[in-house]
Amino acid sequence: MATMKDVARRAGVSTATVSRVLNGHSAPTPETRARVLAAVEALEYRPNVLARSLRVHSTQTLGLVISDLLNPFFAEIARAVEDEARKHGYVVIFGNADENVEQQERYVRTLLDRRVDGLLVCPATDDDGWVSEVSARNVPLVLLDRRIDVGGAPVVNADGAAALRELAAHLVKLGHRRIGVISGPEDTSTGRERLHAFNDALRSLGHPVAPDLVTHGDFRRRSGADAASWLLGRPEPPTVLVAMDNLMGLGALEELRRLGRRIPDEVGLAIYDDQPWFPLFEPAITVVAQPTEEMGGAAVRSLLALINGEQPAEVHLDARLIVRASCGERL
Amino acid sequence: MATMKDVARRAGVSTATVSRVLNGHSAPTPETRARVLAAVEALEYRPNVLARSLRVHSTQTLGLVISDLLNPFFAEIARAVEDEARKHGYVVIFGNADENVEQQERYVRTLLDRRVDGLLVCPATDDDGWVSEVSARNVPLVLLDRRIDVGGAPVVNADGAAALRELAAHLVKLGHRRIGVISGPEDTSTGRERLHAFNDALRSLGHPVAPDLVTHGDFRRRSGADAASWLLGRPEPPTVLVAMDNLMGLGALEELRRLGRRIPDEVGLAIYDDQPWFPLFEPAITVVAQPTEEMGGAAVRSLLALINGEQPAEVHLDARLIVRASCGERL
DNA sequence: GCCGTGCGTGTATTCGATTACACGACCCGG
DNA sequence: CCGGGTCGTGTAATCGAATACACGCACGGC
């Protein structure tokens, strides 16, 4: 691989001049410029990013730690993040935390060691041990999807309260009174907030959720199936299941199929997070959809603002209800 | 951030000694070692990976270029790759080519510029312009899923021939004679190979595919829907649709739903690639499943072997047929 | 008492860029 | 004709580690 020195030699100038030409600095003569560019061409010179980064303390790299790449919600986020980052000339390094705090912490450290210019994290849980390390190295940090109580880091997420209110009204209107909730973990903000928003909505409609019909999963498929199984085994089983995440929803659906329950006649189902295949189920699934693409894009933009020393921008988008057929029409 | 020099000063030794302790080199005295480690601890020293990489010409980083992160097949691959890489102490940088040759080429270049130690590519098409650049910088390369004719680079993929033979037999046994095929692009190895294997199988069963029932999509959802629409509009429409990729399969299913065709009574459907939700459709979808996890893992292992100067290992795993209900039971 | 040997450590170079500073050429005003 | 400004370019330090080589010291054999 040709280095800058080689280019300089061939163009008959110093490396400083080569650097200036390549970075559009100050003003080398048009002739010098041409000679340098010719040499670059001839030698197929490509700058060594490592050397440059070492010198200028910036890697044009963003770190993204997500909970689970196999969760289509996070895959969409990852995709959007990568897309927006690329538009701004940044590259993204991903880390998969697997909904696991230790692995998340390891990855944060790895990414910091790689000298990312900024960090995007979808926290696995409320645990914030890793944050101190990030701020100690003062690397800009943006929290994505899930919030944790930590000073300074802006949060980009989708607010589901309004959509959940609509969902509650929808279910009540259809005559559902025993509503089973498959909530996320209590130690995640999304787990808590969705449940509370939904509870509040039902209460204000005069139909508070029965406490024995609320279960907590872990945002994974298996836990959704288990929760559904448990809920349907109650003495007075629910007439509809609300899963607060797409994987748990999938698990619940799986269990309903396994038990042979007809949807929505025997049990209704609503899921938080939309997926391209949800409309294709029989019946099509009623969902609360999050604007994943916008979330990813906004998160990157907030992070870049932070990196450029600008005001950190908090962004709260709105989730929205998409009524399909899976909750029935029992007016 | 503390540097090695700081550690050296605090421990009263030279940076060379610090380096030796940290890398387990030769043999510093136990006492020196202890002093150095204490200093490292006290200063919370973390080595600068950039500097190290610059010096030793190795970044412990792998590049992965995939066609589409939103395609669950590739998401699974990405996940598996990241997992295996981490086990070996490597970090993965992803690039999303979006089934787009130029973007793929740009990403390959970006990853090379980042000095990845090895490159894993799922080629978007047969185009191999980018390969020369990789070999020019002699960076180890492993092709994943799709093959292109290029010397040297080992391929890791799944062979679907046997499974497609089984599928052909299954369909014929169920009485299907007009079989519509939604194939992948002709300029991808997977597109060609799956179609040819399936054709061969049917021919040898005495029921060759009617040429007017073969269409080519682009491995995306939309093209699957269009293809299904076209096939079902033929004068003598097929009694079953075979989609050679999960996204096109989803598109075909979407179109069948839109047209209100009952599956499998009016039209059957089989899809190449399994997905967790395919068994949950009504009826459950018959599929050819690829061992994605093994593919990702094997690809990483082959790449690491190459990096270590060992023999490049080609790996061909087997896809397998999973019969469910979507092709009917019309014996 | 001398010399080789081996071991632990330090000195100084290197990886490949960026950039502060200095220098020489040239032009212009007084 | 000389002092000062501008402009283009080169010199050399720097980023933070790894490592070739050299050095000093202790030890053992003759």
mmCIF file with all atom_site columns, N, CA, C and O in Angstrom, chain B residues 132-164:
data_model
loop_
_atom_site.group_PDB
_atom_site.id
_atom_site.type_symbol
_atom_site.label_atom_id
_atom_site.label_alt_id
_atom_site.label_comp_id
_atom_site.label_asym_id
_atom_site.label_entity_id
_atom_site.label_seq_id
_atom_site.pdbx_PDB_ins_code
_atom_site.Cartn_x
_atom_site.Cartn_y
_atom_site.Cartn_z
_atom_site.occupancy
_atom_site.B_iso_or_equiv
_atom_site.pdbx_formal_charge
_atom_site.auth_seq_id
_atom_site.auth_comp_id
_atom_site.auth_asym_id
_atom_site.auth_atom_id
_atom_site.pdbx_PDB_model_num
ATOM 1   N N  . SER B 1 132 ? -11.274 -7.160  -7.207  1.00 0.00 ? 132 SER B N  1
ATOM 2   C CA . SER B 1 132 ? -9.877  -6.846  -7.519  1.00 0.00 ? 132 SER B CA 1
ATOM 3   C C  . SER B 1 132 ? -9.287  -5.922  -6.466  1.00 0.00 ? 132 SER B C  1
ATOM 4   O O  . SER B 1 132 ? -8.135  -6.074  -6.061  1.00 0.00 ? 132 SER B O  1
ATOM 5   N N  . GLU B 1 133 ? -10.104 -5.002  -6.023  1.00 0.00 ? 133 GLU B N  1
ATOM 6   C CA . GLU B 1 133 ? -9.620  -4.070  -5.012  1.00 0.00 ? 133 GLU B CA 1
ATOM 7   C C  . GLU B 1 133 ? -9.260  -4.801  -3.717  1.00 0.00 ? 133 GLU B C  1
ATOM 8   O O  . GLU B 1 133 ? -8.254  -4.510  -3.077  1.00 0.00 ? 133 GLU B O  1
ATOM 9   N N  . VAL B 1 134 ? -10.097 -5.766  -3.384  1.00 0.00 ? 134 VAL B N  1
ATOM 10  C CA . VAL B 1 134 ? -9.840  -6.526  -2.166  1.00 0.00 ? 134 VAL B CA 1
ATOM 11  C C  . VAL B 1 134 ? -8.537  -7.303  -2.289  1.00 0.00 ? 134 VAL B C  1
ATOM 12  O O  . VAL B 1 134 ? -7.699  -7.280  -1.390  1.00 0.00 ? 134 VAL B O  1
ATOM 13  N N  . SER B 1 135 ? -8.381  -7.964  -3.431  1.00 0.00 ? 135 SER B N  1
ATOM 14  C CA . SER B 1 135 ? -7.172  -8.777  -3.530  1.00 0.00 ? 135 SER B CA 1
ATOM 15  C C  . SER B 1 135 ? -5.936  -7.908  -3.726  1.00 0.00 ? 135 SER B C  1
ATOM 16  O O  . SER B 1 135 ? -4.845  -8.278  -3.302  1.00 0.00 ? 135 SER B O  1
ATOM 17  N N  . ALA B 1 136 ? -6.131  -6.731  -4.326  1.00 0.00 ? 136 ALA B N  1
ATOM 18  C CA . ALA B 1 136 ? -4.996  -5.820  -4.467  1.00 0.00 ? 136 ALA B CA 1
ATOM 19  C C  . ALA B 1 136 ? -4.414  -5.463  -3.099  1.00 0.00 ? 136 ALA B C  1
ATOM 20  O O  . ALA B 1 136 ? -3.205  -5.333  -2.929  1.00 0.00 ? 136 ALA B O  1
ATOM 21  N N  . ARG B 1 137 ? -5.280  -5.311  -2.148  1.00 0.00 ? 137 ARG B N  1
ATOM 22  C CA . ARG B 1 137 ? -4.785  -4.966  -0.801  1.00 0.00 ? 137 ARG B CA 1
ATOM 23  C C  . ARG B 1 137 ? -4.547  -6.217  0.021   1.00 0.00 ? 137 ARG B C  1
ATOM 24  O O  . ARG B 1 137 ? -4.477  -6.168  1.234   1.00 0.00 ? 137 ARG B O  1
ATOM 25  N N  . ASN B 1 138 ? -4.449  -7.306  -0.581  1.00 0.00 ? 138 ASN B N  1
ATOM 26  C CA . ASN B 1 138 ? -4.625  -8.657  -0.075  1.00 0.00 ? 138 ASN B CA 1
ATOM 27  C C  . ASN B 1 138 ? -5.203  -8.798  1.323   1.00 0.00 ? 138 ASN B C  1
ATOM 28  O O  . ASN B 1 138 ? -4.566  -9.188  2.277   1.00 0.00 ? 138 ASN B O  1
ATOM 29  N N  . VAL B 1 139 ? -6.476  -8.505  1.331   1.00 0.00 ? 139 VAL B N  1
ATOM 30  C CA . VAL B 1 139 ? -7.283  -8.726  2.529   1.00 0.00 ? 139 VAL B CA 1
ATOM 31  C C  . VAL B 1 139 ? -8.056  -10.031 2.311   1.00 0.00 ? 139 VAL B C  1
ATOM 32  O O  . VAL B 1 139 ? -8.673  -10.207 1.265   1.00 0.00 ? 139 VAL B O  1
ATOM 33  N N  . PRO B 1 140 ? -7.981  -10.935 3.281   1.00 0.00 ? 140 PRO B N  1
ATOM 34  C CA . PRO B 1 140 ? -8.708  -12.198 3.157   1.00 0.00 ? 140 PRO B CA 1
ATOM 35  C C  . PRO B 1 140 ? -10.197 -11.970 2.926   1.00 0.00 ? 140 PRO B C  1
ATOM 36  O O  . PRO B 1 140 ? -10.788 -11.078 3.538   1.00 0.00 ? 140 PRO B O  1
ATOM 37  N N  . LEU B 1 141 ? -10.757 -12.783 2.050   1.00 0.00 ? 141 LEU B N  1
ATOM 38  C CA . LEU B 1 141 ? -12.162 -12.612 1.668   1.00 0.00 ? 141 LEU B CA 1
ATOM 39  C C  . LEU B 1 141 ? -12.892 -13.946 1.693   1.00 0.00 ? 141 LEU B C  1
ATOM 40  O O  . LEU B 1 141 ? -12.382 -14.941 1.190   1.00 0.00 ? 141 LEU B O  1
ATOM 41  N N  . VAL B 1 142 ? -14.077 -13.941 2.286   1.00 0.00 ? 142 VAL B N  1
ATOM 42  C CA . VAL B 1 142 ? -14.930 -15.124 2.235   1.00 0.00 ? 142 VAL B CA 1
ATOM 43  C C  . VAL B 1 142 ? -16.287 -14.707 1.698   1.00 0.00 ? 142 VAL B C  1
ATOM 44  O O  . VAL B 1 142 ? -16.855 -13.702 2.143   1.00 0.00 ? 142 VAL B O  1
ATOM 45  N N  . LEU B 1 143 ? -16.787 -15.480 0.742   1.00 0.00 ? 143 LEU B N  1
ATOM 46  C CA . LEU B 1 143 ? -18.102 -15.207 0.171   1.00 0.00 ? 143 LEU B CA 1
ATOM 47  C C  . LEU B 1 143 ? -19.157 -15.968 0.960   1.00 0.00 ? 143 LEU B C  1
ATOM 48  O O  . LEU B 1 143 ? -18.983 -17.145 1.265   1.00 0.00 ? 143 LEU B O  1
ATOM 49  N N  . LEU B 1 144 ? -20.256 -15.288 1.231   1.00 0.00 ? 144 LEU B N  1
ATOM 50  C CA . LEU B 1 144 ? -21.273 -15.882 2.083   1.00 0.00 ? 144 LEU B CA 1
ATOM 51  C C  . LEU B 1 144 ? -22.586 -15.953 1.312   1.00 0.00 ? 144 LEU B C  1
ATOM 52  O O  . LEU B 1 144 ? -23.002 -14.966 0.707   1.00 0.00 ? 144 LEU B O  1
ATOM 53  N N  . ASP B 1 145 ? -23.203 -17.112 1.331   1.00 0.00 ? 145 ASP B N  1
ATOM 54  C CA . ASP B 1 145 ? -24.508 -17.336 0.720   1.00 0.00 ? 145 ASP B CA 1
ATOM 55  C C  . ASP B 1 145 ? -24.441 -17.370 -0.796  1.00 0.00 ? 145 ASP B C  1
ATOM 56  O O  . ASP B 1 145 ? -24.781 -18.365 -1.407  1.00 0.00 ? 145 ASP B O  1
ATOM 57  N N  . ARG B 1 146 ? -24.010 -16.279 -1.392  1.00 0.00 ? 146 ARG B N  1
ATOM 58  C CA . ARG B 1 146 ? -23.980 -16.258 -2.844  1.00 0.00 ? 146 ARG B CA 1
ATOM 59  C C  . ARG B 1 146 ? -22.548 -16.413 -3.331  1.00 0.00 ? 146 ARG B C  1
ATOM 60  O O  . ARG B 1 146 ? -21.612 -15.882 -2.748  1.00 0.00 ? 146 ARG B O  1
ATOM 61  N N  . ARG B 1 147 ? -22.441 -17.127 -4.420  1.00 0.00 ? 147 ARG B N  1
ATOM 62  C CA . ARG B 1 147 ? -21.133 -17.415 -4.989  1.00 0.00 ? 147 ARG B CA 1
ATOM 63  C C  . ARG B 1 147 ? -20.902 -16.507 -6.186  1.00 0.00 ? 147 ARG B C  1
ATOM 64  O O  . ARG B 1 147 ? -21.829 -16.168 -6.910  1.00 0.00 ? 147 ARG B O  1
ATOM 65  N N  . ILE B 1 148 ? -19.677 -16.068 -6.403  1.00 0.00 ? 148 ILE B N  1
ATOM 66  C CA . ILE B 1 148 ? -19.361 -15.451 -7.682  1.00 0.00 ? 148 ILE B CA 1
ATOM 67  C C  . ILE B 1 148 ? -18.071 -16.074 -8.178  1.00 0.00 ? 148 ILE B C  1
ATOM 68  O O  . ILE B 1 148 ? -17.274 -16.571 -7.399  1.00 0.00 ? 148 ILE B O  1
ATOM 69  N N  . ASP B 1 149 ? -17.920 -16.070 -9.487  1.00 0.00 ? 149 ASP B N  1
ATOM 70  C CA . ASP B 1 149 ? -16.772 -16.758 -10.069 1.00 0.00 ? 149 ASP B CA 1
ATOM 71  C C  . ASP B 1 149 ? -15.538 -15.903 -9.913  1.00 0.00 ? 149 ASP B C  1
ATOM 72  O O  . ASP B 1 149 ? -15.258 -15.023 -10.720 1.00 0.00 ? 149 ASP B O  1
ATOM 73  N N  . VAL B 1 150 ? -14.813 -16.182 -8.885  1.00 0.00 ? 150 VAL B N  1
ATOM 74  C CA . VAL B 1 150 ? -13.618 -15.402 -8.660  1.00 0.00 ? 150 VAL B CA 1
ATOM 75  C C  . VAL B 1 150 ? -12.628 -16.300 -7.941  1.00 0.00 ? 150 VAL B C  1
ATOM 76  O O  . VAL B 1 150 ? -12.969 -16.992 -6.989  1.00 0.00 ? 150 VAL B O  1
ATOM 77  N N  . GLY B 1 151 ? -11.432 -16.275 -8.432  1.00 0.00 ? 151 GLY B N  1
ATOM 78  C CA . GLY B 1 151 ? -10.449 -17.204 -7.897  1.00 0.00 ? 151 GLY B CA 1
ATOM 79  C C  . GLY B 1 151 ? -10.154 -16.941 -6.440  1.00 0.00 ? 151 GLY B C  1
ATOM 80  O O  . GLY B 1 151 ? -10.081 -15.808 -6.010  1.00 0.00 ? 151 GLY B O  1
ATOM 81  N N  . GLY B 1 152 ? -9.984  -18.010 -5.701  1.00 0.00 ? 152 GLY B N  1
ATOM 82  C CA . GLY B 1 152 ? -9.396  -17.837 -4.388  1.00 0.00 ? 152 GLY B CA 1
ATOM 83  C C  . GLY B 1 152 ? -10.346 -17.707 -3.232  1.00 0.00 ? 152 GLY B C  1
ATOM 84  O O  . GLY B 1 152 ? -10.151 -18.339 -2.204  1.00 0.00 ? 152 GLY B O  1
ATOM 85  N N  . ALA B 1 153 ? -11.362 -16.905 -3.355  1.00 0.00 ? 153 ALA B N  1
ATOM 86  C CA . ALA B 1 153 ? -12.218 -16.679 -2.203  1.00 0.00 ? 153 ALA B CA 1
ATOM 87  C C  . ALA B 1 153 ? -13.109 -17.890 -1.930  1.00 0.00 ? 153 ALA B C  1
ATOM 88  O O  . ALA B 1 153 ? -13.904 -18.288 -2.772  1.00 0.00 ? 153 ALA B O  1
ATOM 89  N N  . PRO B 1 154 ? -12.972 -18.479 -0.750  1.00 0.00 ? 154 PRO B N  1
ATOM 90  C CA . PRO B 1 154 ? -13.818 -19.608 -0.409  1.00 0.00 ? 154 PRO B CA 1
ATOM 91  C C  . PRO B 1 154 ? -15.270 -19.165 -0.218  1.00 0.00 ? 154 PRO B C  1
ATOM 92  O O  . PRO B 1 154 ? -15.527 -18.015 0.112   1.00 0.00 ? 154 PRO B O  1
ATOM 93  N N  . VAL B 1 155 ? -16.170 -20.093 -0.442  1.00 0.00 ? 155 VAL B N  1
ATOM 94  C CA . VAL B 1 155 ? -17.599 -19.794 -0.333  1.00 0.00 ? 155 VAL B CA 1
ATOM 95  C C  . VAL B 1 155 ? -18.210 -20.608 0.806   1.00 0.00 ? 155 VAL B C  1
ATOM 96  O O  . VAL B 1 155 ? -17.899 -21.779 0.965   1.00 0.00 ? 155 VAL B O  1
ATOM 97  N N  . VAL B 1 156 ? -19.046 -19.967 1.581   1.00 0.00 ? 156 VAL B N  1
ATOM 98  C CA . VAL B 1 156 ? -19.807 -20.669 2.598   1.00 0.00 ? 156 VAL B CA 1
ATOM 99  C C  . VAL B 1 156 ? -21.273 -20.478 2.262   1.00 0.00 ? 156 VAL B C  1
ATOM 100 O O  . VAL B 1 156 ? -21.757 -19.352 2.212   1.00 0.00 ? 156 VAL B O  1
ATOM 101 N N  . ASN B 1 157 ? -21.963 -21.572 2.001   1.00 0.00 ? 157 ASN B N  1
ATOM 102 C CA . ASN B 1 157 ? -23.384 -21.428 1.672   1.00 0.00 ? 157 ASN B CA 1
ATOM 103 C C  . ASN B 1 157 ? -24.148 -22.697 2.008   1.00 0.00 ? 157 ASN B C  1
ATOM 104 O O  . ASN B 1 157 ? -23.596 -23.645 2.551   1.00 0.00 ? 157 ASN B O  1
ATOM 105 N N  . ALA B 1 158 ? -25.435 -22.658 1.698   1.00 0.00 ? 158 ALA B N  1
ATOM 106 C CA . ALA B 1 158 ? -26.261 -23.831 1.932   1.00 0.00 ? 158 ALA B CA 1
ATOM 107 C C  . ALA B 1 158 ? -26.714 -24.364 0.586   1.00 0.00 ? 158 ALA B C  1
ATOM 108 O O  . ALA B 1 158 ? -27.136 -23.610 -0.283  1.00 0.00 ? 158 ALA B O  1
ATOM 109 N N  . ASP B 1 159 ? -26.621 -25.654 0.431   1.00 0.00 ? 159 ASP B N  1
ATOM 110 C CA . ASP B 1 159 ? -27.026 -26.292 -0.821  1.00 0.00 ? 159 ASP B CA 1
ATOM 111 C C  . ASP B 1 159 ? -28.482 -26.718 -0.701  1.00 0.00 ? 159 ASP B C  1
ATOM 112 O O  . ASP B 1 159 ? -28.840 -27.522 0.149   1.00 0.00 ? 159 ASP B O  1
ATOM 113 N N  . GLY B 1 160 ? -29.305 -26.169 -1.588  1.00 0.00 ? 160 GLY B N  1
ATOM 114 C CA . GLY B 1 160 ? -30.730 -26.454 -1.482  1.00 0.00 ? 160 GLY B CA 1
ATOM 115 C C  . GLY B 1 160 ? -31.199 -27.545 -2.421  1.00 0.00 ? 160 GLY B C  1
ATOM 116 O O  . GLY B 1 160 ? -32.389 -27.870 -2.439  1.00 0.00 ? 160 GLY B O  1
ATOM 117 N N  . ALA B 1 161 ? -30.288 -28.121 -3.196  1.00 0.00 ? 161 ALA B N  1
ATOM 118 C CA . ALA B 1 161 ? -30.699 -29.059 -4.247  1.00 0.00 ? 161 ALA B CA 1
ATOM 119 C C  . ALA B 1 161 ? -31.522 -30.228 -3.693  1.00 0.00 ? 161 ALA B C  1
ATOM 120 O O  . ALA B 1 161 ? -32.610 -30.536 -4.189  1.00 0.00 ? 161 ALA B O  1
ATOM 121 N N  . ALA B 1 162 ? -31.006 -30.846 -2.646  1.00 0.00 ? 162 ALA B N  1
ATOM 122 C CA . ALA B 1 162 ? -31.701 -32.014 -2.097  1.00 0.00 ? 162 ALA B CA 1
ATOM 123 C C  . ALA B 1 162 ? -33.080 -31.617 -1.573  1.00 0.00 ? 162 ALA B C  1
ATOM 124 O O  . ALA B 1 162 ? -34.086 -32.280 -1.846  1.00 0.00 ? 162 ALA B O  1
ATOM 125 N N  . ALA B 1 163 ? -33.119 -30.508 -0.842  1.00 0.00 ? 163 ALA B N  1
ATOM 126 C CA . ALA B 1 163 ? -34.394 -30.065 -0.276  1.00 0.00 ? 163 ALA B CA 1
ATOM 127 C C  . ALA B 1 163 ? -35.385 -29.722 -1.385  1.00 0.00 ? 163 ALA B C  1
ATOM 128 O O  . ALA B 1 163 ? -36.580 -30.026 -1.281  1.00 0.00 ? 163 ALA B O  1
ATOM 129 N N  . LEU B 1 164 ? -34.873 -29.111 -2.458  1.00 0.00 ? 164 LEU B N  1
ATOM 130 C CA . LEU B 1 164 ? -35.769 -28.744 -3.554  1.00 0.00 ? 164 LEU B CA 1
ATOM 131 C C  . LEU B 1 164 ? -36.278 -29.994 -4.276  1.00 0.00 ? 164 LEU B C  1
ATOM 132 O O  . LEU B 1 164 ? -37.403 -30.013 -4.784  1.00 0.00 ? 164 LEU B O  1
#
